[in-house]
mmCIF file of C-alpha atoms in Angstrom:
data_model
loop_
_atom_site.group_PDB
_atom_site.id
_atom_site.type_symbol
_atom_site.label_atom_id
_atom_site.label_comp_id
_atom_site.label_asym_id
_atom_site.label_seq_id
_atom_site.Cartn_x
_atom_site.Cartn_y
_atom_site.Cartn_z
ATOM 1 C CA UNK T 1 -20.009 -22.268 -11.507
ATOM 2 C CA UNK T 2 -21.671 -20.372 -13.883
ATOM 3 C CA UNK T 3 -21.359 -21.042 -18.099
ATOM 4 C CA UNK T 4 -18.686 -19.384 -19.688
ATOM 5 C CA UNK T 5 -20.214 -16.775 -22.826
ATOM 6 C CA UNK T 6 -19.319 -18.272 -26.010
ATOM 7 C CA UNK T 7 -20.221 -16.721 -29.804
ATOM 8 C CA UNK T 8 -20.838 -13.474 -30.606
ATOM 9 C CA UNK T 9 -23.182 -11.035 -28.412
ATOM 10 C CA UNK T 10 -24.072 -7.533 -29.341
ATOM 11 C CA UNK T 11 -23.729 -4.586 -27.455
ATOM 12 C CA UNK T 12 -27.101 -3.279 -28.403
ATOM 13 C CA UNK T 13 -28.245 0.292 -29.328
ATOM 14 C CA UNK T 14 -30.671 1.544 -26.834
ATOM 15 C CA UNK T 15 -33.871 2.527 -28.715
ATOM 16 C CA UNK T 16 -35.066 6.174 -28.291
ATOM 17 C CA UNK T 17 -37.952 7.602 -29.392
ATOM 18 C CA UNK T 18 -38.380 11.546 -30.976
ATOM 19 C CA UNK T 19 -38.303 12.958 -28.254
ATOM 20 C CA UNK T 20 -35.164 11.247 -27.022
ATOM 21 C CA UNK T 21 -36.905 8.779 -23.783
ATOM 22 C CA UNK T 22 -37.158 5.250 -24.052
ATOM 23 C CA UNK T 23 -38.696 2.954 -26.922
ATOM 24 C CA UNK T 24 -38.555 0.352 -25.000
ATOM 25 C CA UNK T 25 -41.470 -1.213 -27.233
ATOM 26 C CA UNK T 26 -38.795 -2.788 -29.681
ATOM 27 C CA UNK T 27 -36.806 -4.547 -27.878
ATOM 28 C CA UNK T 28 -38.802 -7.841 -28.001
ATOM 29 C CA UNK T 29 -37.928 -7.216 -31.684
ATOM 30 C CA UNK T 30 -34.968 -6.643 -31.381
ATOM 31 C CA UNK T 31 -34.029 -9.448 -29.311
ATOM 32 C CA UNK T 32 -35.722 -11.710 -32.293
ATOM 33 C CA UNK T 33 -33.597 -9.883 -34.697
ATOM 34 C CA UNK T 34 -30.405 -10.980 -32.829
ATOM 35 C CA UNK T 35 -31.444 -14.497 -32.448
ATOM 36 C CA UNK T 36 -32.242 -15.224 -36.116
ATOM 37 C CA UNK T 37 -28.716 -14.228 -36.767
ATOM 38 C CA UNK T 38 -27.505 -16.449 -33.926
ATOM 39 C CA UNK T 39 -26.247 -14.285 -31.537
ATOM 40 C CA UNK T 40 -26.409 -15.999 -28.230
ATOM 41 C CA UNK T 41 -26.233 -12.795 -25.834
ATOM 42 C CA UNK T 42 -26.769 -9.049 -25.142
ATOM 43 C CA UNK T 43 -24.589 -6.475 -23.505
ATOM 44 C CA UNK T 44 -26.977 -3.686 -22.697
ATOM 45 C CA UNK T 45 -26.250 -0.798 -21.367
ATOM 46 C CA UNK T 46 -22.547 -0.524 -22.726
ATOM 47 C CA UNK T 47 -20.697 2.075 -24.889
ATOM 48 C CA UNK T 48 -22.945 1.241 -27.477
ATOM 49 C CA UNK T 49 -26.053 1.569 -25.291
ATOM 50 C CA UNK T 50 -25.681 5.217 -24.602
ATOM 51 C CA UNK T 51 -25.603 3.486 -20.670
ATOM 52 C CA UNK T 52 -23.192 6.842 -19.483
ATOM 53 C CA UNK T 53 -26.136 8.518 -21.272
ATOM 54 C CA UNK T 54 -29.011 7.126 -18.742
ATOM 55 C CA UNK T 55 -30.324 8.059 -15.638
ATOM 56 C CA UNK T 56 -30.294 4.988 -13.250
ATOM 57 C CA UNK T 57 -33.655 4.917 -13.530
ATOM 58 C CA UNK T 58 -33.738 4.114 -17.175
ATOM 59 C CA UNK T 59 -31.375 1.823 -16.637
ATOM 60 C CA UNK T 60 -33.430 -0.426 -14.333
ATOM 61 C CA UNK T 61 -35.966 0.085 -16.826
ATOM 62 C CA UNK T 62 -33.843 -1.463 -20.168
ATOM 63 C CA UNK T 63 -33.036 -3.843 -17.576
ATOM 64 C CA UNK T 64 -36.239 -5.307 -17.209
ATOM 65 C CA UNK T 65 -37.358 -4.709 -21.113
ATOM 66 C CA UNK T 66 -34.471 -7.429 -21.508
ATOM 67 C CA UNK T 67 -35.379 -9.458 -19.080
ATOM 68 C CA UNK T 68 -38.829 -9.871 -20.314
ATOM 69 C CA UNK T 69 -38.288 -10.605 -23.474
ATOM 70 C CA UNK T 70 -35.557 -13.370 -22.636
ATOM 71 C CA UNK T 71 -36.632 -14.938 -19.414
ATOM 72 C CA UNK T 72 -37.437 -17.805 -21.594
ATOM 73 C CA UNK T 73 -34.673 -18.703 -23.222
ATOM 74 C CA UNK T 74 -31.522 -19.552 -20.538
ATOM 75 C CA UNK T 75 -28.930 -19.810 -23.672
ATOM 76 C CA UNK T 76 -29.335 -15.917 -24.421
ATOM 77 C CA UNK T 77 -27.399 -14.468 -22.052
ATOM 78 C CA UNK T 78 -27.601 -10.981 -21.045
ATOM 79 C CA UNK T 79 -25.364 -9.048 -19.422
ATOM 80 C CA UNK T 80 -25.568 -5.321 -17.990
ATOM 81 C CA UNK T 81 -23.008 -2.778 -17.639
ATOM 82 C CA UNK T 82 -23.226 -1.309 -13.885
ATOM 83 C CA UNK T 83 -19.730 0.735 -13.716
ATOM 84 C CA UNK T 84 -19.824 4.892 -13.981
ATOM 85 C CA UNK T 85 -18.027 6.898 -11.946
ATOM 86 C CA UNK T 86 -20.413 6.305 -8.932
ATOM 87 C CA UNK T 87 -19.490 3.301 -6.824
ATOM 88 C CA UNK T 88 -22.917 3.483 -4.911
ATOM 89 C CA UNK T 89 -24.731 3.519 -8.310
ATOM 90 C CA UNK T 90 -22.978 0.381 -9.476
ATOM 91 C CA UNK T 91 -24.221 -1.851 -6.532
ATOM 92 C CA UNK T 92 -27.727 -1.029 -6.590
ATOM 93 C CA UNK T 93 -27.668 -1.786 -10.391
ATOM 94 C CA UNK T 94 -25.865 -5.034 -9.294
ATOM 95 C CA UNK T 95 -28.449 -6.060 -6.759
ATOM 96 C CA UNK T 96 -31.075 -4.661 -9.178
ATOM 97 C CA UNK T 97 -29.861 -7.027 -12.006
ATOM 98 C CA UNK T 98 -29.376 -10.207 -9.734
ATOM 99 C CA UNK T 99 -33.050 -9.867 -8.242
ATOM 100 C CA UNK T 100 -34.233 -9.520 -12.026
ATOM 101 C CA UNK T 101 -32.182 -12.814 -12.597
ATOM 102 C CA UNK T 102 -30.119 -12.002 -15.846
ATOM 103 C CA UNK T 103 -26.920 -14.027 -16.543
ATOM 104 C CA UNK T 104 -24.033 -11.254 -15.497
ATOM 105 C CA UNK T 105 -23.311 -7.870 -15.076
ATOM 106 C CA UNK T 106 -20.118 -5.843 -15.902
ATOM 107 C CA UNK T 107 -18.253 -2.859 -14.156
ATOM 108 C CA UNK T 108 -15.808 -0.536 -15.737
ATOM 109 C CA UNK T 109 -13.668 1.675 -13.871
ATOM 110 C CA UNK T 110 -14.781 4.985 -12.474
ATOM 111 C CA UNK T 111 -13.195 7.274 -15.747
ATOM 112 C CA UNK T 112 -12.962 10.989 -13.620
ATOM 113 C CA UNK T 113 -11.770 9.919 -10.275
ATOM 114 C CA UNK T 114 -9.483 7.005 -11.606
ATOM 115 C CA UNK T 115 -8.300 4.354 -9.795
ATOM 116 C CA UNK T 116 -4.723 4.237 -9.364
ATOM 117 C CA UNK T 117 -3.638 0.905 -8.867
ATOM 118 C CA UNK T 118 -4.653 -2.600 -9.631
ATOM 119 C CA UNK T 119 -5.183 -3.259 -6.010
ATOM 120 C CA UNK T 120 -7.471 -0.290 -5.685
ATOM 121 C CA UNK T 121 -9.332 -1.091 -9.351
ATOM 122 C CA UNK T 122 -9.686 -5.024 -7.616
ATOM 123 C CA UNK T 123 -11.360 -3.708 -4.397
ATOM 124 C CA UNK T 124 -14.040 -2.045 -6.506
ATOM 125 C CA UNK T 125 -14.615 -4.714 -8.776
ATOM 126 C CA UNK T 126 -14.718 -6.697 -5.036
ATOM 127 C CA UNK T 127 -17.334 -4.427 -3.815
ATOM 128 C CA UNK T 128 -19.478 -4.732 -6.839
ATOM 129 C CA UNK T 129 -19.524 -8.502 -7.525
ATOM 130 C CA UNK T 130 -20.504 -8.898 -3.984
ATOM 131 C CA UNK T 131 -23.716 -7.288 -4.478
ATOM 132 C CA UNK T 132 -24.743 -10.159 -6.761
ATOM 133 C CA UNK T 133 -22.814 -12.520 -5.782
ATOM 134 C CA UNK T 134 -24.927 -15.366 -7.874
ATOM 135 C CA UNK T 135 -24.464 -13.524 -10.604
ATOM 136 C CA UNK T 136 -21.731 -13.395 -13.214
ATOM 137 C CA UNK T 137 -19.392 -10.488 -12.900
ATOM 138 C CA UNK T 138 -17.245 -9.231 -15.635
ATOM 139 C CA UNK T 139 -14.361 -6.302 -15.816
ATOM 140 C CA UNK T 140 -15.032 -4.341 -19.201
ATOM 141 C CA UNK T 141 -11.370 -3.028 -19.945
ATOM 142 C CA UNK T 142 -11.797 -0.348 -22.711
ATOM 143 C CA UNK T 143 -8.764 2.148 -21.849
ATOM 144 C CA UNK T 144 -9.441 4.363 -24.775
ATOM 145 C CA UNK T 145 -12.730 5.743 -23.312
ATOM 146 C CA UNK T 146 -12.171 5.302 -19.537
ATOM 147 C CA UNK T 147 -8.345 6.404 -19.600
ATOM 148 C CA UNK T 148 -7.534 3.941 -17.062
ATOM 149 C CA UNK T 149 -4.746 2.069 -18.669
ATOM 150 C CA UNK T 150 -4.191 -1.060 -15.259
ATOM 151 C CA UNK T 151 -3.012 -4.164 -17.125
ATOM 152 C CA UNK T 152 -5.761 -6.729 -16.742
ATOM 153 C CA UNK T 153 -2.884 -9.429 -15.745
ATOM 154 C CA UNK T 154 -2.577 -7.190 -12.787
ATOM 155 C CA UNK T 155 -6.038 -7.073 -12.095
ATOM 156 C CA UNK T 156 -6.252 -11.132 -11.928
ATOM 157 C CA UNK T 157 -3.338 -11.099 -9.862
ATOM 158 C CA UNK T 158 -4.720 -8.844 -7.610
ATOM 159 C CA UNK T 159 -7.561 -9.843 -6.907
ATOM 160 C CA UNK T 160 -6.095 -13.573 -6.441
ATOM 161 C CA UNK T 161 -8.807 -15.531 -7.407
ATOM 162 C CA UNK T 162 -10.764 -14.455 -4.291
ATOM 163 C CA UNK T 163 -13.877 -13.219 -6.315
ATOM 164 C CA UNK T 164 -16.173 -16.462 -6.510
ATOM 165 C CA UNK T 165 -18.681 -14.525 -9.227
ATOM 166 C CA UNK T 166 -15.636 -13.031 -11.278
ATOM 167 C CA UNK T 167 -15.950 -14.760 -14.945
ATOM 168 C CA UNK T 168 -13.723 -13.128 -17.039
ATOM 169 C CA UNK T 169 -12.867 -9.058 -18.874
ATOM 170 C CA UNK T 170 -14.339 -7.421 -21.629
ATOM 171 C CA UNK T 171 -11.130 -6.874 -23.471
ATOM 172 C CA UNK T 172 -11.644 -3.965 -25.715
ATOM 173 C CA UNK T 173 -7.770 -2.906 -25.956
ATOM 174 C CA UNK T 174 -5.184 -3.592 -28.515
ATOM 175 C CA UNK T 175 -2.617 -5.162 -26.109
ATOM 176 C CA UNK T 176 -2.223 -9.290 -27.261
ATOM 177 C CA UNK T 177 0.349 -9.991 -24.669
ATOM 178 C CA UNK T 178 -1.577 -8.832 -21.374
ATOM 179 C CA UNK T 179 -4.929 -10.548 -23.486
ATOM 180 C CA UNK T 180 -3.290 -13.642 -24.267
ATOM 181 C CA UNK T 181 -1.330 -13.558 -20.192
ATOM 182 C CA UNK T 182 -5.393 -13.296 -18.819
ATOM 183 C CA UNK T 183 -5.966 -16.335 -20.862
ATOM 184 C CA UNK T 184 -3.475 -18.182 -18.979
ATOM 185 C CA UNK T 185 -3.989 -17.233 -15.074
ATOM 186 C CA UNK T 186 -5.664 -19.950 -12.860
ATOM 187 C CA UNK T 187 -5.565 -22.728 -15.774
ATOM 188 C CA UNK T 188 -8.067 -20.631 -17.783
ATOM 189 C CA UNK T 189 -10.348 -20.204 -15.359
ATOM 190 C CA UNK T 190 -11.520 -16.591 -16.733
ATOM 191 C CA UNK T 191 -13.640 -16.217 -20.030
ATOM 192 C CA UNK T 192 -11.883 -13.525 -22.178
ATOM 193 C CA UNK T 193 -14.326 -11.857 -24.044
ATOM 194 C CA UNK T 194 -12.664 -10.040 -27.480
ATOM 195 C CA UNK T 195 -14.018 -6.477 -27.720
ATOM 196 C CA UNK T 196 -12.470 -5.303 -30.776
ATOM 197 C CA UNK T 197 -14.825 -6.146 -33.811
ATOM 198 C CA UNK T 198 -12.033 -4.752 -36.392
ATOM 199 C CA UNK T 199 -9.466 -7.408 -35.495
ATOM 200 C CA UNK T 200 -11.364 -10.637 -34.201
ATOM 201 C CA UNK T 201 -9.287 -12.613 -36.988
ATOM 202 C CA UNK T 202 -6.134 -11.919 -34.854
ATOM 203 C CA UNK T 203 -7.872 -13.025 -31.863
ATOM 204 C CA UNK T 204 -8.949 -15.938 -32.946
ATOM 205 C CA UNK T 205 -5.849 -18.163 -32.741
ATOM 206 C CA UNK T 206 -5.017 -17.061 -28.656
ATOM 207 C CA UNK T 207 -8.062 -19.038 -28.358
ATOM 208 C CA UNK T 208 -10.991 -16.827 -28.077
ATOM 209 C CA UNK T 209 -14.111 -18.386 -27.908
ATOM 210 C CA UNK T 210 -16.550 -15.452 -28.015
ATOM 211 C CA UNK T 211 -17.124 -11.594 -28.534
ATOM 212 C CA UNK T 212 -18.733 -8.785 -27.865
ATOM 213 C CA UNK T 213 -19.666 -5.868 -30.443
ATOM 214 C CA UNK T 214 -21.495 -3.194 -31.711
ATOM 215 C CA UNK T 215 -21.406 -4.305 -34.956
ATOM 216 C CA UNK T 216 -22.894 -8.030 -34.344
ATOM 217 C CA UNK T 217 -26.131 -5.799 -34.490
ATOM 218 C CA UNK T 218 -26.000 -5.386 -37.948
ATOM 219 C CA UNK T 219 -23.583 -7.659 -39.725
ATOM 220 C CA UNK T 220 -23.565 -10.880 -37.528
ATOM 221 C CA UNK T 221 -23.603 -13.336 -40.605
ATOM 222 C CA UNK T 222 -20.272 -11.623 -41.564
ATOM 223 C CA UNK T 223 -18.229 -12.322 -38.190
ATOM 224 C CA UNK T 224 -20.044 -15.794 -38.196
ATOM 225 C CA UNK T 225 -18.573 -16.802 -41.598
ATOM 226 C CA UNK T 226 -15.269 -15.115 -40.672
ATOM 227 C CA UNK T 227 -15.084 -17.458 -37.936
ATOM 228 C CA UNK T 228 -15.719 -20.365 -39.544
ATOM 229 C CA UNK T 229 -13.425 -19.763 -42.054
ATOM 230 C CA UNK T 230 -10.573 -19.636 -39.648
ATOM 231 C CA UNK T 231 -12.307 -22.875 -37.807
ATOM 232 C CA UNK T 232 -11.673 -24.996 -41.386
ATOM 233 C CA UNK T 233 -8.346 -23.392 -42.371
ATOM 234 C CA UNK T 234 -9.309 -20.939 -44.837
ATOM 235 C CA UNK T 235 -6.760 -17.940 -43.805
ATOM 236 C CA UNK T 236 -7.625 -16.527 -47.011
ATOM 237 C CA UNK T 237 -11.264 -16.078 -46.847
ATOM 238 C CA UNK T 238 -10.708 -15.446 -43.282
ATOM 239 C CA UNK T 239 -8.675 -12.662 -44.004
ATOM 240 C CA UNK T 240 -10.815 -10.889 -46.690
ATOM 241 C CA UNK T 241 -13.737 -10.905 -44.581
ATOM 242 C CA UNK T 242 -11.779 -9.107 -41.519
ATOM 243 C CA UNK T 243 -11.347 -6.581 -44.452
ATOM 244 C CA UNK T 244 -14.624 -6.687 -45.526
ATOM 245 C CA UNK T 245 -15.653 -5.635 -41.916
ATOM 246 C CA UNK T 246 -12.638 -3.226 -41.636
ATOM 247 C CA UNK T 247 -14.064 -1.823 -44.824
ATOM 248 C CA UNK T 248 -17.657 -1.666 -42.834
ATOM 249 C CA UNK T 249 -16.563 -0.123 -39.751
ATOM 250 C CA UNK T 250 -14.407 2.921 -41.367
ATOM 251 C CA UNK T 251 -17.827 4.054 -42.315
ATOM 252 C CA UNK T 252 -18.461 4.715 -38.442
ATOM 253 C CA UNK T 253 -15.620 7.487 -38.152
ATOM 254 C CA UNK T 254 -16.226 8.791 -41.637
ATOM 255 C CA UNK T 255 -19.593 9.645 -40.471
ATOM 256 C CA UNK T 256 -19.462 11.009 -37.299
ATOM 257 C CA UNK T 257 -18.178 7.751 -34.773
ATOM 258 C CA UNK T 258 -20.404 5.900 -32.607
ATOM 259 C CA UNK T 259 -24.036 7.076 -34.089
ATOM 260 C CA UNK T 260 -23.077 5.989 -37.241
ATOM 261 C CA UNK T 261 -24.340 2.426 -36.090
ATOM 262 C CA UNK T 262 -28.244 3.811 -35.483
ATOM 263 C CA UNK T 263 -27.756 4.718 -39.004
ATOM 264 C CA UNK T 264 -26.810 0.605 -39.863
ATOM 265 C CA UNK T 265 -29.536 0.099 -37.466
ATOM 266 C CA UNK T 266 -31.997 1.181 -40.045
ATOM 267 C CA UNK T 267 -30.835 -0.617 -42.729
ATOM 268 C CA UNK T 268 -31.592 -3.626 -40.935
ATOM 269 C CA UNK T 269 -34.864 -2.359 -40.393
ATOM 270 C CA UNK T 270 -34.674 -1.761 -36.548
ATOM 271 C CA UNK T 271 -35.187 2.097 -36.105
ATOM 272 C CA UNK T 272 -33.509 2.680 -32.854
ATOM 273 C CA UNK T 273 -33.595 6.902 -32.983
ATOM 274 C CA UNK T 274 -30.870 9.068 -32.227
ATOM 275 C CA UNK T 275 -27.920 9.294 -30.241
ATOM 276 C CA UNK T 276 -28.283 11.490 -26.971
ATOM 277 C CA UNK T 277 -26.001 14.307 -26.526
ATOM 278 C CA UNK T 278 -23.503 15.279 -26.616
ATOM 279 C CA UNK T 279 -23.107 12.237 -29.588
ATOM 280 C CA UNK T 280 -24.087 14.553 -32.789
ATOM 281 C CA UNK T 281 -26.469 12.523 -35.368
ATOM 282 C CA UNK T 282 -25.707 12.256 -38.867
ATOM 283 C CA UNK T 283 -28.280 14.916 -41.481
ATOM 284 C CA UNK T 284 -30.349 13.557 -43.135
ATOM 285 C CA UNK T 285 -28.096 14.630 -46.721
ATOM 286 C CA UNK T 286 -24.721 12.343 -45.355
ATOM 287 C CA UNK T 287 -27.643 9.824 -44.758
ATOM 288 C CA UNK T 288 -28.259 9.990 -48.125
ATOM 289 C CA UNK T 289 -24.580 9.584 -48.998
ATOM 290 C CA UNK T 290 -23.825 6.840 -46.455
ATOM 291 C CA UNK T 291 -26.470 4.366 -48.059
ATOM 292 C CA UNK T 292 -24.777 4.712 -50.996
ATOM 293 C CA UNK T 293 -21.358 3.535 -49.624
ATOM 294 C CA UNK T 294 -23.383 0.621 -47.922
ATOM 295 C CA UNK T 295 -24.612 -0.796 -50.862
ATOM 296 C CA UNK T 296 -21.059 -0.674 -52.517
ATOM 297 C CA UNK T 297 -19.775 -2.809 -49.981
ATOM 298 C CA UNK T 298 -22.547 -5.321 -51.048
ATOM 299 C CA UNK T 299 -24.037 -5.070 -47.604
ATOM 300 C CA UNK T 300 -26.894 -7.316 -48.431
ATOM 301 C CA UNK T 301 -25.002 -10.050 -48.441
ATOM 302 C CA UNK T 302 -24.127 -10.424 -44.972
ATOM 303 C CA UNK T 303 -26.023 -8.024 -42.995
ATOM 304 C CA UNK T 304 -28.491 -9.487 -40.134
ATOM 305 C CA UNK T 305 -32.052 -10.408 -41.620
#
């Protein structure tokens, strides 16, 4: 049985360079920035990580750049995101990330040609952890961008417990009771993973245990002092620093959505380039004006170092 994810781990920006390929050069860095603001794990290839974005061969390629860089340390857990809307892609990413010997991989479902029941959305999730079948499988269940709306109770029941490798759901959905009902099936026996960065507080007492985010790049110390707040009782000081990140992460959609976090990135001093298309970039002038809301939320004081 393989360790259950615990903590926060970010769902990290893929670094591009001008010209819009690879920089795979930083991610050593980068992985050194995450660990000194004690994030034990790395999602790559995600929503945040542009991974729709990539060609499979890139793919393999951020694969190994993490691999590299964390081969030594077996409590930073990386995991990669196989799922597209290409079935046959997914497995060889699968058997491409057990042979490189990362912790887990994840599969969403197929977002054009959507599956239309639980049953079908459990035989692909089937097909997928049995190409790596020592490796930790995960469902990412993030409705918003994938438009497949299946209950994730459903998916547990259909699948019956008969995956050996399947560990638990990136839950990046609003729905409490069908979160809190996964908690529940088989004892516990699946690790729920909170995806929703702007409401961890009201995860927190369902039981959660750990998270994954975009903004655990960038403002780790935050979430960290969040959570132990709630840990020792302190409702009140947990509460004003959910705000404090809801405050942060309205600055994403004022500025243009997901590429607003490359623009955090570089206040952290980790230059990870531009969004691909068809994400547009923020000019250079809202730059300008986005630094100065930054500082008024007195970023300083809890942003990674």
């Amino acid at each position: 049985m393989v360790s259950k994810l615990q903590g926060l781990i970010a769902a990290p920006f893929t670094p591009m360079l001008e010209d819009g390929s690879l920089n795979l050069a930083v991610i050593n860095n980068y992985y050194q920035l995450l660990k000194r603001n004690k994030v034990t794990g790395a999602f790559i290839a995600g929503s945040t990580g542009e991974g729709v974005s990539m060609t499979m061969e890139e793919k393999i390629e951020l694969l190994w750049a993490w691999r590299t860089v964390t081969k030594e340390d077996p409590d930073f857990h990386v995991v990669l995101l196989v799922g597209g809307t290409c079935l046959k892609d997914a497995i060889r990413l699968a058997t491409a990330a057990e042979k490189a010997g990362i912790y887990g991989i994840a599969f969403t479902a197929p977002f054009y040609f959507k599956p239309a029941t639980a049953s079908v959305l459990a035989e692909l999730c089937r097909q997928v952890a049995g190409a790596a079948p020592k490796t930790a499988f995960y469902y990412y269940h993030i409705p918003v961008l994938t438009g497949c709306y299946i209950p994730m109770y459903d998916l547990l029941r259909a699948t019956g417990g008969s995956i050996d490798n399947f560990c638990g759901i990136k839950y990046t959905h609003e729905d409490f009771m069908d979160f809190q009902s996964c908690m529940h099936v088989e004892n516990g026996r699946y690790n729920m993973l909170w995806g929703r960065d702007e409401n961890m507080l009201s995860s927190l007492p369902l039981g959660t245990k750990a998270a994954i985010g975009s903004t655990y790049n960038y403002a780790a110390p935050l979430y960290l002092d969040l959570r132990a707040a709630y840990q020792a009782g302190d409702l009140k000081k947990a509460e004003a620093l959910q705000q404090k990140a809801i405050d942060m992460i309205r600055l994403l959609g004022k500025y243009g959505g997901i590429a607003t976090g490359k623009a955090f990135m570089k206040l952290v001093d980790m230059d990870c380039g531009l969004f691909r298309l068809p994400v547009s970039n923020m000019t250079p002038e809202a730059f300008e004006a986005f630094k100065q809301e930054v500082a008024a939320l007195d970023f300083e004081s809890f942003r990674s170092k």
